XYZ file of C-alpha atoms in Angstrom:
382
model
C -1.413 32.843 3.112
C 1.726 33.865 1.252
C 0.935 36.579 -1.290
C 0.591 35.269 -4.833
C 0.459 31.542 -4.021
C -3.131 30.729 -4.979
C -3.381 27.911 -7.510
C -4.305 29.552 -10.788
C -3.542 27.122 -13.606
C -2.536 23.512 -14.319
C -0.823 22.788 -17.647
C 0.215 19.411 -19.066
C 2.835 18.628 -21.722
C 3.272 15.449 -23.769
C 6.942 14.558 -23.656
C 9.200 11.530 -23.273
C 11.961 10.083 -21.111
C 14.147 7.827 -23.215
C 11.770 5.608 -25.175
C 8.867 6.016 -22.737
C 6.044 8.548 -22.930
C 5.780 11.025 -20.079
C 3.203 13.663 -19.185
C 4.704 16.690 -17.431
C 2.680 18.933 -15.150
C 3.181 22.604 -14.378
C 1.129 24.351 -11.702
C 1.182 28.158 -11.817
C 0.065 30.454 -9.018
C -1.619 33.852 -9.303
C 1.742 35.373 -8.373
C 3.578 33.633 -11.214
C 5.324 30.882 -9.248
C 5.677 27.588 -11.140
C 5.916 24.080 -9.757
C 6.857 21.065 -11.873
C 6.296 17.295 -11.814
C 6.262 14.273 -14.085
C 3.521 11.660 -14.145
C 4.387 7.972 -14.098
C 3.125 6.368 -17.298
C 0.923 3.598 -15.934
C -1.223 3.935 -19.064
C -3.472 4.715 -20.759
C -1.121 7.679 -20.799
C -3.337 10.069 -22.760
C -5.906 9.849 -19.971
C -3.674 11.951 -17.721
C -4.318 15.414 -19.205
C -8.053 14.874 -18.695
C -7.546 13.619 -15.126
C -5.325 16.597 -14.306
C -7.919 18.983 -15.697
C -10.549 17.324 -13.510
C -8.364 17.629 -10.407
C -7.461 21.202 -11.279
C -11.090 22.286 -11.071
C -11.196 20.969 -7.481
C -8.124 22.826 -6.239
C -8.309 26.135 -8.123
C -7.824 29.096 -5.786
C -6.370 27.087 -2.894
C -3.077 28.253 -1.397
C -0.420 26.145 -3.122
C 1.698 26.002 0.040
C -1.036 23.930 1.767
C 0.440 20.789 0.246
C -0.830 18.240 2.779
C -4.319 19.777 2.677
C -4.542 19.470 -1.103
C -3.182 15.912 -1.037
C -5.817 14.847 1.482
C -8.567 16.696 -0.379
C -7.777 14.891 -3.622
C -7.667 11.520 -1.890
C -11.082 12.227 -0.410
C -12.583 13.611 -3.612
C -13.317 10.078 -4.867
C -15.867 7.782 -3.217
C -13.626 4.735 -3.693
C -9.850 4.391 -3.137
C -7.832 5.982 -5.889
C -6.178 3.546 -8.275
C -3.011 3.680 -10.340
C -4.015 6.537 -12.644
C -5.628 8.663 -9.947
C -2.712 8.324 -7.544
C -0.156 9.062 -10.260
C -1.999 12.296 -11.075
C -2.313 13.189 -7.380
C 1.417 12.534 -6.945
C 2.204 14.970 -9.739
C -0.003 17.666 -8.174
C 1.644 16.984 -4.810
C 5.133 17.354 -6.266
C 4.360 20.533 -8.177
C 2.982 22.045 -4.961
C 6.049 21.042 -2.944
C 8.149 22.765 -5.607
C 6.061 25.937 -5.290
C 6.035 25.886 -1.482
C 9.813 25.611 -1.308
C 10.328 28.299 -3.949
C 7.981 30.601 -2.027
C 10.120 30.046 1.077
C 13.377 30.334 -0.894
C 14.680 26.927 0.251
C 15.157 23.399 -1.120
C 12.187 21.087 -0.559
C 14.117 18.981 1.945
C 14.393 22.002 4.257
C 10.599 21.997 4.554
C 10.827 18.345 5.664
C 13.038 19.099 8.649
C 16.346 19.476 6.856
C 18.871 17.004 5.524
C 19.931 13.954 7.530
C 22.598 13.058 4.934
C 24.919 14.987 2.657
C 24.312 13.001 -0.539
C 22.129 10.208 -1.920
C 23.591 6.867 -2.998
C 22.242 5.365 -6.242
C 22.298 2.121 -8.150
C 22.022 2.049 -11.940
C 19.003 0.253 -13.333
C 20.142 -1.851 -16.302
C 17.024 -4.114 -16.412
C 18.341 -6.799 -18.764
C 20.605 -9.843 -18.536
C 23.507 -9.324 -20.958
C 26.431 -11.651 -21.488
C 29.213 -10.914 -19.009
C 31.618 -9.177 -21.446
C 28.886 -6.742 -22.509
C 27.871 -6.202 -18.884
C 31.472 -5.434 -17.895
C 31.637 -2.737 -20.587
C 28.465 -1.066 -19.310
C 29.287 -1.235 -15.611
C 32.841 -0.028 -16.221
C 31.575 2.987 -18.164
C 29.063 3.903 -15.449
C 31.742 3.565 -12.798
C 34.281 5.600 -14.744
C 31.832 8.374 -15.633
C 29.738 8.515 -12.470
C 31.435 6.403 -9.805
C 28.447 4.027 -9.702
C 29.269 0.701 -8.030
C 25.784 -0.779 -7.631
C 23.612 -2.147 -10.449
C 20.261 -3.864 -10.998
C 19.772 -6.602 -13.587
C 17.088 -8.970 -14.797
C 17.440 -12.509 -13.397
C 16.167 -14.173 -16.575
C 18.781 -15.461 -19.005
C 16.246 -17.487 -20.965
C 12.529 -17.275 -21.755
C 10.945 -17.739 -18.333
C 7.588 -18.876 -19.681
C 8.917 -21.337 -22.261
C 11.656 -23.038 -20.241
C 11.876 -25.523 -17.393
C 12.169 -23.382 -14.292
C 15.082 -25.385 -12.880
C 17.121 -24.330 -15.912
C 16.156 -20.683 -15.385
C 17.379 -20.793 -11.781
C 20.532 -22.794 -12.539
C 21.578 -20.506 -15.371
C 21.005 -17.483 -13.138
C 23.266 -18.901 -10.436
C 26.055 -19.676 -12.901
C 25.785 -16.249 -14.530
C 25.854 -14.374 -11.219
C 28.973 -16.311 -10.272
C 30.646 -15.124 -13.477
C 29.541 -11.564 -12.739
C 31.153 -11.699 -9.309
C 34.402 -13.051 -10.745
C 34.600 -10.260 -13.337
C 33.844 -7.269 -11.068
C 35.373 -5.772 -7.914
C 34.187 -7.642 -4.848
C 32.836 -4.465 -3.223
C 30.378 -3.797 -6.047
C 26.693 -4.553 -5.484
C 24.287 -6.358 -7.815
C 20.510 -6.549 -7.361
C 18.011 -8.507 -9.447
C 14.490 -7.429 -10.394
C 12.136 -10.322 -11.166
C 9.308 -7.923 -12.190
C 6.547 -9.904 -10.489
C 6.665 -12.483 -13.292
C 6.441 -15.479 -10.959
C 3.150 -16.660 -9.584
C 4.304 -19.609 -7.450
C 6.043 -18.772 -4.140
C 8.233 -21.878 -4.408
C 9.842 -20.518 -7.565
C 10.733 -17.269 -5.794
C 12.541 -19.251 -3.105
C 14.424 -21.251 -5.753
C 15.438 -18.054 -7.557
C 16.768 -16.630 -4.301
C 18.694 -19.846 -3.588
C 20.413 -19.556 -6.956
C 21.548 -16.020 -6.094
C 22.492 -16.651 -2.454
C 26.071 -17.952 -2.852
C 27.122 -14.670 -4.453
C 25.345 -12.313 -2.035
C 23.018 -10.058 -4.043
C 22.070 -6.623 -2.794
C 18.452 -7.812 -3.006
C 15.951 -9.826 -5.037
C 13.111 -7.535 -6.073
C 9.440 -8.412 -6.534
C 9.759 -12.102 -7.431
C 6.016 -12.795 -7.030
C 2.786 -10.938 -7.591
C 1.950 -8.356 -4.872
C -1.676 -9.225 -4.144
C -1.457 -12.056 -1.579
C 0.562 -10.639 1.301
C 0.891 -13.850 3.383
C 2.925 -15.357 0.524
C 5.486 -12.598 1.064
C 5.871 -13.556 4.696
C 6.374 -17.163 3.641
C 9.012 -16.571 0.983
C 10.950 -14.138 3.161
C 11.113 -16.759 5.929
C 12.496 -19.305 3.433
C 14.957 -17.020 1.602
C 18.535 -16.248 2.613
C 18.920 -13.108 0.481
C 17.329 -9.688 1.112
C 13.778 -9.505 -0.272
C 12.626 -6.172 -1.698
C 9.224 -5.064 -2.970
C 6.757 -2.190 -3.051
C 6.463 -0.645 -6.514
C 3.035 -2.270 -6.975
C 1.644 -1.127 -3.622
C -0.295 2.125 -3.551
C -1.026 3.227 0.010
C 0.398 3.346 3.528
C -2.268 0.759 4.433
C -0.908 -1.722 1.883
C 2.642 -1.208 3.101
C 1.473 -1.718 6.665
C -0.027 -5.039 5.593
C 3.262 -6.079 3.989
C 5.274 -5.039 7.035
C 2.861 -6.749 9.428
C 3.406 -10.124 7.758
C 7.174 -9.424 7.753
C 7.127 -9.719 3.988
C 10.117 -7.576 3.021
C 13.645 -6.733 4.121
C 13.542 -3.567 1.980
C 10.473 -1.614 0.859
C 10.423 0.137 -2.512
C 7.543 2.617 -2.722
C 7.444 4.723 -5.874
C 7.017 8.406 -5.058
C 5.106 8.909 -8.333
C 2.783 5.954 -7.614
C 1.790 6.219 -3.954
C 0.316 9.721 -4.158
C 3.475 11.782 -3.891
C 6.043 12.866 -1.338
C 3.303 13.547 1.211
C 2.270 9.866 1.275
C 5.824 8.580 0.780
C 6.879 10.052 4.109
C 4.072 8.167 5.888
C 5.255 4.899 4.330
C 8.843 5.573 5.392
C 7.745 6.151 8.983
C 5.859 2.848 9.009
C 8.911 1.079 7.612
C 11.227 2.657 10.186
C 8.943 1.442 12.974
C 9.419 -2.089 11.590
C 13.236 -1.757 11.233
C 12.970 -1.811 7.440
C 14.933 0.489 5.091
C 13.434 2.286 2.083
C 14.974 1.999 -1.394
C 12.603 3.929 -3.671
C 11.527 2.530 -7.020
C 12.536 5.151 -9.596
C 12.959 4.137 -13.262
C 11.822 7.642 -14.200
C 13.139 11.011 -15.363
C 14.731 14.123 -13.847
C 11.675 15.463 -11.992
C 10.839 12.177 -10.276
C 14.516 11.715 -9.445
C 14.615 15.226 -7.942
C 11.602 14.437 -5.744
C 13.338 11.264 -4.564
C 16.552 13.146 -3.803
C 14.700 15.473 -1.448
C 12.807 12.580 0.139
C 16.068 10.695 0.653
C 17.859 13.760 2.001
C 15.321 14.102 4.821
C 14.552 10.410 5.541
C 16.746 8.576 8.030
C 15.850 4.995 6.943
C 16.486 5.659 3.251
C 19.120 3.257 1.875
C 19.682 3.565 -1.895
C 17.890 5.089 -4.905
C 17.218 3.541 -8.287
C 18.643 5.687 -11.090
C 17.973 5.333 -14.823
C 20.390 7.379 -16.960
C 18.070 8.671 -19.717
C 18.629 12.031 -21.398
C 15.667 14.350 -21.969
C 15.239 17.484 -24.059
C 13.423 19.458 -21.368
C 15.913 19.433 -18.467
C 19.565 20.354 -18.935
C 20.666 20.257 -15.293
C 19.343 16.958 -13.896
C 20.787 15.315 -10.822
C 23.675 13.165 -12.135
C 25.740 10.779 -10.013
C 29.187 11.811 -8.806
C 31.136 9.107 -6.973
C 27.990 6.973 -7.088
C 25.886 9.616 -5.297
C 23.548 12.477 -6.156
C 24.735 15.635 -4.446
C 22.257 17.936 -2.684
C 21.811 21.462 -4.025
C 21.337 23.629 -0.925
C 21.584 26.887 -2.887
C 18.656 26.047 -5.206
C 15.052 26.452 -4.025
C 12.365 23.924 -4.873
C 13.494 20.718 -6.572
C 16.755 22.345 -7.614
C 16.430 21.787 -11.362
C 15.277 23.981 -14.244
C 12.762 23.047 -16.934
C 13.436 24.268 -20.469
C 10.019 25.566 -21.461
C 11.133 26.146 -25.049
C 11.597 22.393 -25.405
C 7.977 21.880 -24.350
C 6.583 23.982 -27.193
C 6.447 20.868 -29.383
C 4.964 17.585 -28.208
C 7.683 14.943 -28.070
C 5.440 11.953 -27.565
C 6.202 8.303 -28.217
C 3.722 5.450 -28.073
C 4.692 2.547 -25.827
C 2.772 -0.379 -24.427
C 3.589 -3.629 -22.721
C 3.510 -6.935 -24.576
C 1.924 -9.748 -22.586
C 3.934 -13.001 -22.794
C 2.277 -16.135 -24.169
C 3.186 -19.574 -22.883
C 3.626 -22.655 -25.052
C 0.029 -23.737 -24.485
C -1.323 -20.383 -25.679
C -2.234 -19.007 -22.247
C -0.997 -15.597 -21.131
C 1.579 -14.991 -18.409
C 2.734 -12.228 -16.089
C 5.608 -10.065 -17.289
């Protein structure tokens, strides 16, 4: 065991990323090494400090560089499979330990994964809404001018999905995407995230048909994730790339999706699936099925850093989601240059610094989802 790398203390901080709450985690070793991570706010967010404290009691005194051991231990510490909150907390522990292990070795995390297979990491900007074309052109032009970004992700819904005839939703989407193509350089990419709002597979196929003439980068998560055979069906009927994975939690679930040939692109979230340790297993499964990985990442600087190192060392990585939110606690985040995030080979660990003075005061914001209501008073997916 490396001297001074026993896990001594886990500390959580209540912060924010943009308008979303975020719990940060710091793991400190007996030798004073710190590792950092952010926890994906699945909610109830204030449950995370208690969960982290519970996990911390199980791993106290273990060598922090035994990352895979700790990850497996925490998976096995529950009788039943870990759910969203448990896996998000395990992912944060996993990431803080990877940070420590790389700092102890004096190298970037990706060097511990076998080294870089690429020099930089391509990103697309997550915009998440469906603005009128003139407003969209202003936003995309600014992102391209400032950061060289030439790929973007939008919402496909130009009208209230749950209070409109679906044929109008699809038709308006097709017309709008045509206008987008006409007003942007032909090399630029546009993806569309349907957020799992649809429940009927037929509607997913119709949405894809509306997009097809203008060649989207992908259509993301058009239907709910639970019934995997439906994904095989809609992929066989669609003529645009189908992407999904943010709502799947384990390598086993991704294997099920890949077995039914339910996706052209998989989108595991490194802060959802149990961390970088589990993410690499999912990527290997996807590679064996000739499927690229485009990680889901609408998160902050620490999650983005973890994805950069994953992408640097993963051959079947394709493109990374990037959400340009400023935070008070990190002043040197990975920021796109020429549409890519550059590697930082001279910085050990994740390659970013956390401003601990900014963590002295809780910067918490309450946020919760609002469930849509249809015209008959029943609730809908969002």
